[in-house]
Short mmCIF file of C-alpha atoms in Angstrom, two decimals:
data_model
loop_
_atom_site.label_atom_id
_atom_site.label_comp_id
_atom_site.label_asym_id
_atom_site.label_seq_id
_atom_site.Cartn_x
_atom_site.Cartn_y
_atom_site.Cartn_z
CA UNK A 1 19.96 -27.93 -27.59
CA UNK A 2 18.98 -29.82 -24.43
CA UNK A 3 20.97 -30.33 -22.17
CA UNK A 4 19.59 -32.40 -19.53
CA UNK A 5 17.56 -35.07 -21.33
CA UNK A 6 14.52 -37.22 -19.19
CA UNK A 7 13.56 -39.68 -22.55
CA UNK A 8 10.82 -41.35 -20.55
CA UNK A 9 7.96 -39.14 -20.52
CA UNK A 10 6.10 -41.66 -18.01
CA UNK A 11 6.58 -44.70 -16.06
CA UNK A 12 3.78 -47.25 -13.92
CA UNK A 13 5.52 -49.80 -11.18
CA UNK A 14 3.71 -51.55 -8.87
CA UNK A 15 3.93 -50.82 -5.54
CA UNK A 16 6.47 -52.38 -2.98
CA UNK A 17 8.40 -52.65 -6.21
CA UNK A 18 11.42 -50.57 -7.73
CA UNK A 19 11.37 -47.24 -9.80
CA UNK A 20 14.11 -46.16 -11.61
CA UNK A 21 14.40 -42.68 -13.17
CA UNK A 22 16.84 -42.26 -15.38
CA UNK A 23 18.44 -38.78 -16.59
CA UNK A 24 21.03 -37.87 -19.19
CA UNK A 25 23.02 -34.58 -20.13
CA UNK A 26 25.52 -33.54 -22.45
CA UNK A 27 27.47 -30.69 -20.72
CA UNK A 28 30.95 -32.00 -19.66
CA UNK A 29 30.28 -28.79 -17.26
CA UNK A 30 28.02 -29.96 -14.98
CA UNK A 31 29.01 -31.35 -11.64
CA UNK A 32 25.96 -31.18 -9.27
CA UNK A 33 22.69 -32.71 -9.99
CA UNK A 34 19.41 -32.37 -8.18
CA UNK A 35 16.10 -34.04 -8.50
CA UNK A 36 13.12 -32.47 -7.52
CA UNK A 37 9.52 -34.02 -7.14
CA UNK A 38 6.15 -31.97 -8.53
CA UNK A 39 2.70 -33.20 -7.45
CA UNK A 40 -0.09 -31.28 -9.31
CA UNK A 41 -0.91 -27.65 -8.22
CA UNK A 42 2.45 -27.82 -5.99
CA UNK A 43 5.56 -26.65 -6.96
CA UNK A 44 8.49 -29.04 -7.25
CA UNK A 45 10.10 -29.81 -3.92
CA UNK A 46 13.80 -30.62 -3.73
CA UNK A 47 14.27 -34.52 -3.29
CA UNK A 48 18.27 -35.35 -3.23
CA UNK A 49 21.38 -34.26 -5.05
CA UNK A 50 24.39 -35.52 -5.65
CA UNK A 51 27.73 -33.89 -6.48
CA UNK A 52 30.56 -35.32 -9.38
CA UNK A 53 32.85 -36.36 -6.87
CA UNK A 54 30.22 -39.33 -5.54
CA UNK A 55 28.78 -41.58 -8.05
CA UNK A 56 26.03 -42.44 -5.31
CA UNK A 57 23.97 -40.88 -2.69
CA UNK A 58 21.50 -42.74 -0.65
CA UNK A 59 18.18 -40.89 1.36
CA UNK A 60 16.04 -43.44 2.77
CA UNK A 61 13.94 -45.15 0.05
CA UNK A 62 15.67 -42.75 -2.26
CA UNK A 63 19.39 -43.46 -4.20
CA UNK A 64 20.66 -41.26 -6.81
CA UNK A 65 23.65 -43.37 -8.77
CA UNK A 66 25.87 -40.99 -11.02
CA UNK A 67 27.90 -42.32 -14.13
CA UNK A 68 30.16 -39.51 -14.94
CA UNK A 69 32.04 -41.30 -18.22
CA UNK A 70 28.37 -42.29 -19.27
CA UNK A 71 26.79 -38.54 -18.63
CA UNK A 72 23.91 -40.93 -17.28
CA UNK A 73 22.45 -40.72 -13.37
CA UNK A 74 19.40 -42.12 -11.95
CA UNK A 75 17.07 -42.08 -9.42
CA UNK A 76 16.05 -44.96 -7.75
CA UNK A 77 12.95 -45.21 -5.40
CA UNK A 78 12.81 -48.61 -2.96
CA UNK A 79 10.13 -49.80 -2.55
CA UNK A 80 7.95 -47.22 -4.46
CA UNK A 81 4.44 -46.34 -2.64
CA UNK A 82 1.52 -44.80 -4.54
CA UNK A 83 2.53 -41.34 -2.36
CA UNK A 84 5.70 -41.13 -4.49
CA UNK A 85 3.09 -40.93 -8.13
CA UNK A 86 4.33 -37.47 -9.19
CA UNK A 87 5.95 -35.29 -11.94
CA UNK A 88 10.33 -36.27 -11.07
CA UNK A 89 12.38 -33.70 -12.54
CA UNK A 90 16.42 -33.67 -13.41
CA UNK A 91 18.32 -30.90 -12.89
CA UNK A 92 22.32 -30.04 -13.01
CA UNK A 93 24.21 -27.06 -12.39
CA UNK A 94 28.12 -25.84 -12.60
CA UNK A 95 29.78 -25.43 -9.20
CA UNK A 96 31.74 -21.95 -8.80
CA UNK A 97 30.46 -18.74 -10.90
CA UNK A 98 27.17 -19.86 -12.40
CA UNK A 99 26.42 -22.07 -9.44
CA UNK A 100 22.66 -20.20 -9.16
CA UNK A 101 21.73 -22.07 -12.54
CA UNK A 102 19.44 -25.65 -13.10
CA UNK A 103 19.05 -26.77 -16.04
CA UNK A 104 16.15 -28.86 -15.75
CA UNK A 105 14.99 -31.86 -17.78
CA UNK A 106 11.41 -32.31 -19.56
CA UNK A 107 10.45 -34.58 -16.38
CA UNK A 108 8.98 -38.22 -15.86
CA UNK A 109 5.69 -38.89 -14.51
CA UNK A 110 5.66 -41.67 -12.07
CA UNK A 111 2.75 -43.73 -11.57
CA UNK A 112 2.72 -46.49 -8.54
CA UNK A 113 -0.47 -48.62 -8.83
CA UNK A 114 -1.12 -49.97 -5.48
CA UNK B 1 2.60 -21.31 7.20
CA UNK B 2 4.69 -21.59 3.21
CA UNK B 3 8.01 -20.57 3.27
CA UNK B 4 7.45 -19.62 -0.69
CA UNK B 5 4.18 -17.87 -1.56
CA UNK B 6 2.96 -16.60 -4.63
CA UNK B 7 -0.27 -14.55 -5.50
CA UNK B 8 -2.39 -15.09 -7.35
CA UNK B 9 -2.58 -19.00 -8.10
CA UNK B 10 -4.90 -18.49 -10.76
CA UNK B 11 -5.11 -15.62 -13.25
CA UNK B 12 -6.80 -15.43 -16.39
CA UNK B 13 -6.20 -12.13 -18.58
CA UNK B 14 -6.28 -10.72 -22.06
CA UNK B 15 -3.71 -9.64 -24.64
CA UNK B 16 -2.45 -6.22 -24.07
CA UNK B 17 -2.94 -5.69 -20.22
CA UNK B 18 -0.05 -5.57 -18.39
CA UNK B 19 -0.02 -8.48 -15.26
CA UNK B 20 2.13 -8.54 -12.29
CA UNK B 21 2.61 -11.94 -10.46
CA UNK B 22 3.94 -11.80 -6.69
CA UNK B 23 6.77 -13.24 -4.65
CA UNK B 24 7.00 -13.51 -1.03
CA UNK B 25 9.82 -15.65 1.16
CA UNK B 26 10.08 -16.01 4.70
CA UNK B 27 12.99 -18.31 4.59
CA UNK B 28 15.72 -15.57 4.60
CA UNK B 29 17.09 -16.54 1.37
CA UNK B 30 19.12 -13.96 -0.25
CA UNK B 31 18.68 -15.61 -4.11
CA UNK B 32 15.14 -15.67 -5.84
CA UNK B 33 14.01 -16.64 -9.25
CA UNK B 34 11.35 -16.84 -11.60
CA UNK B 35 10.92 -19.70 -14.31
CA UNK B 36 8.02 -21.03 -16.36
CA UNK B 37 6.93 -23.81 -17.32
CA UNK B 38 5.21 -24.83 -20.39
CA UNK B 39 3.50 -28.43 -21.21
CA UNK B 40 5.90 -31.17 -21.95
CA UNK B 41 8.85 -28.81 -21.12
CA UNK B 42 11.27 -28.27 -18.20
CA UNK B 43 11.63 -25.23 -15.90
CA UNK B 44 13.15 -22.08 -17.57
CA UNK B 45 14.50 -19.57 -16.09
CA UNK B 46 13.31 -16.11 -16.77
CA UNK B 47 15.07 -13.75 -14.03
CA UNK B 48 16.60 -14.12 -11.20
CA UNK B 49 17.97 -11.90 -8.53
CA UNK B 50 21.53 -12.37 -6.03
CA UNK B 51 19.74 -9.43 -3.88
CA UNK B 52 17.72 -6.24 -3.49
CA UNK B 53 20.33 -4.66 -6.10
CA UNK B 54 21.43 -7.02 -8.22
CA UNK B 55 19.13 -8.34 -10.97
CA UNK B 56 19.60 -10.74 -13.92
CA UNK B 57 18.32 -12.23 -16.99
CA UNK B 58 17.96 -15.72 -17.38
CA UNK B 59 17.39 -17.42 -20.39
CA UNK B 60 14.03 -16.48 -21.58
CA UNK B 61 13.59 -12.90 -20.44
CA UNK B 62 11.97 -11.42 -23.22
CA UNK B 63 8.93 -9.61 -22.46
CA UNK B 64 8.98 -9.92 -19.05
CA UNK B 65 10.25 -7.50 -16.38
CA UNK B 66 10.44 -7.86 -12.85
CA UNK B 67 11.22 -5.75 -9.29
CA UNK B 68 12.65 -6.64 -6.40
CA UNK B 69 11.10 -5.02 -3.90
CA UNK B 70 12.87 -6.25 -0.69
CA UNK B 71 15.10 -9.32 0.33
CA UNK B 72 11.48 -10.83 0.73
CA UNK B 73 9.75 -9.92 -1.91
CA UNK B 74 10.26 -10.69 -5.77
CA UNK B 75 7.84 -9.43 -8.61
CA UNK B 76 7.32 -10.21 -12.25
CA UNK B 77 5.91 -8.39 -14.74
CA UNK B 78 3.98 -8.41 -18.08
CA UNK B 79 4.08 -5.37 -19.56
CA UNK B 80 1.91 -6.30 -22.44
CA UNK B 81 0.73 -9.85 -22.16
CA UNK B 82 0.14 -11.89 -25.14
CA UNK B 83 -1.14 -16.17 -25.48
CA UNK B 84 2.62 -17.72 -26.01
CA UNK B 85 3.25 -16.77 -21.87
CA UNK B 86 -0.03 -18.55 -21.14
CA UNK B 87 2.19 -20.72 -18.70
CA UNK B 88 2.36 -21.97 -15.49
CA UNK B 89 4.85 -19.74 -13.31
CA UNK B 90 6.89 -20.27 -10.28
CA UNK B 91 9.49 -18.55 -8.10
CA UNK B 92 12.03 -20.03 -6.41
CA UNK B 93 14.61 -19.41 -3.74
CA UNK B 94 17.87 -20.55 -2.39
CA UNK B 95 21.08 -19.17 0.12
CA UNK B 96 24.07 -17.49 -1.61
CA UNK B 97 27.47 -18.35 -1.70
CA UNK B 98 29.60 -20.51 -2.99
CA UNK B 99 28.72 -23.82 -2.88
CA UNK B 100 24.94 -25.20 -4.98
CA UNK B 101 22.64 -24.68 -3.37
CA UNK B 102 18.94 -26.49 -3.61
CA UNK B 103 16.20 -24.05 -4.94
CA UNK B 104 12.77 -23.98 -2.52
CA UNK B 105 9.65 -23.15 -4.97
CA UNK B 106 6.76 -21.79 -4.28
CA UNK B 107 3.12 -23.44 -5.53
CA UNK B 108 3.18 -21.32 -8.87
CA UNK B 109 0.86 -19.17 -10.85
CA UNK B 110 -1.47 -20.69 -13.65
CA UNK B 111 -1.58 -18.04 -16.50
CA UNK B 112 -4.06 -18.03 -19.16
CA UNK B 113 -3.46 -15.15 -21.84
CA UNK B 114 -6.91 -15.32 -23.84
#
């Protein structure tokens, strides 16, 4: 069963315009969610999180938006730049005891065309 | 210098020889982890370790072992490799405690079991 679901394998935007990764799970459970950023032969760097208690968290060109009731939360990149064409991953843990775990989602390649 | 190294980048090996991929942090981090990652599929977690004495199964454990050697220094093993954990392979680490913390990775191991 997954868990954190990414149902757009890829996605091309133009540059100067907006990117908008979206990310859904299914475990009531989780309260903190991460993306992370992979460019080939790298491993994934941490990008920005956001905890349950915010529904958004802004980081320069980058805005995560969370939807609790919807189990939905997306990234959104403004205004994309061919430097951000990489692998994005989702992930979400549980604060308290299992706070070490991400789940992670299948990822979404990003493509800006400049 | 990487804060999160891992040797070697590239291995390729046949079934039945036992492999050990390497670890090394210089962030200080008391957490590390290994996960794999397989084509079209998230990160999952294979081990992962609180600190020098304290180690854990993750979710996909199974013929793997691994060692930690020193808060630095994190180790996985294949006893007896086979072609299903042909793979790429990364570690990971992060601070303890209580709250969620973000994972740092390191550039991963490409594993080819032939």
């Amino acid at each position: 069963d997954q868990q954190v679901k990414q149902n757009s394998p890829s996605l091309s935007v133009q540059e100067g315009r907006i990117s908008i990764l979206n990310c859904d799970y299914t475990n009531s459970m989780f309260d903190y969610f991460l993306w992370y950023k992979k460019y080939p032969a790298e491993g994934p760097t941490f990008l920005i999180s956001i905890s349950s208690i915010k529904d958004k968290n802004e980081d320069g060109r980058f805005t995560v938006f969370l939807n609790k009731s919807a189990k939905h939360l997306s990234l959104h990149i403004v205004p994309s730049q061919p430097g951000d064409s990489a692998v994005y991953f989702c992930a979400a843990s549980v604060s308290g005891g299992s706070n070490y775990k991400l789940t992670f989602g299948k990822g979404t390649l990003l493509t800006v065309n400049p | 210098d990487a804060d999160v190294t891992q040797t070697p980048r590239n291995r390729i090996t046949k079934t039945g020889k036992r492999i050990m991929l390497e670890c090394s942090q210089t962030k200080g981090h008391d957490r590390m982890y290994w996960y794999r990652q397989d084509p079209g599929l998230g990160l999952r977690l294979i081990y992962y370790s609180f600190d020098v004495k304290d180690i854990n199964k993750g979710e996909i454990s199974d013929g793997y072992s691994v060692s930690r050697q020193a808060q630095a220094k994190f180790s996985l093993s294949l006893e007896s490799a086979i072609p299903n954990q042909t793979a790429l392979y990364f570690c990971a680490t992060s601070v303890g405690g209580q709250g969620i913390y973000e994972q740092y990775f390191g550039p991963g191991t490409r594993l080819t079991v032939t």
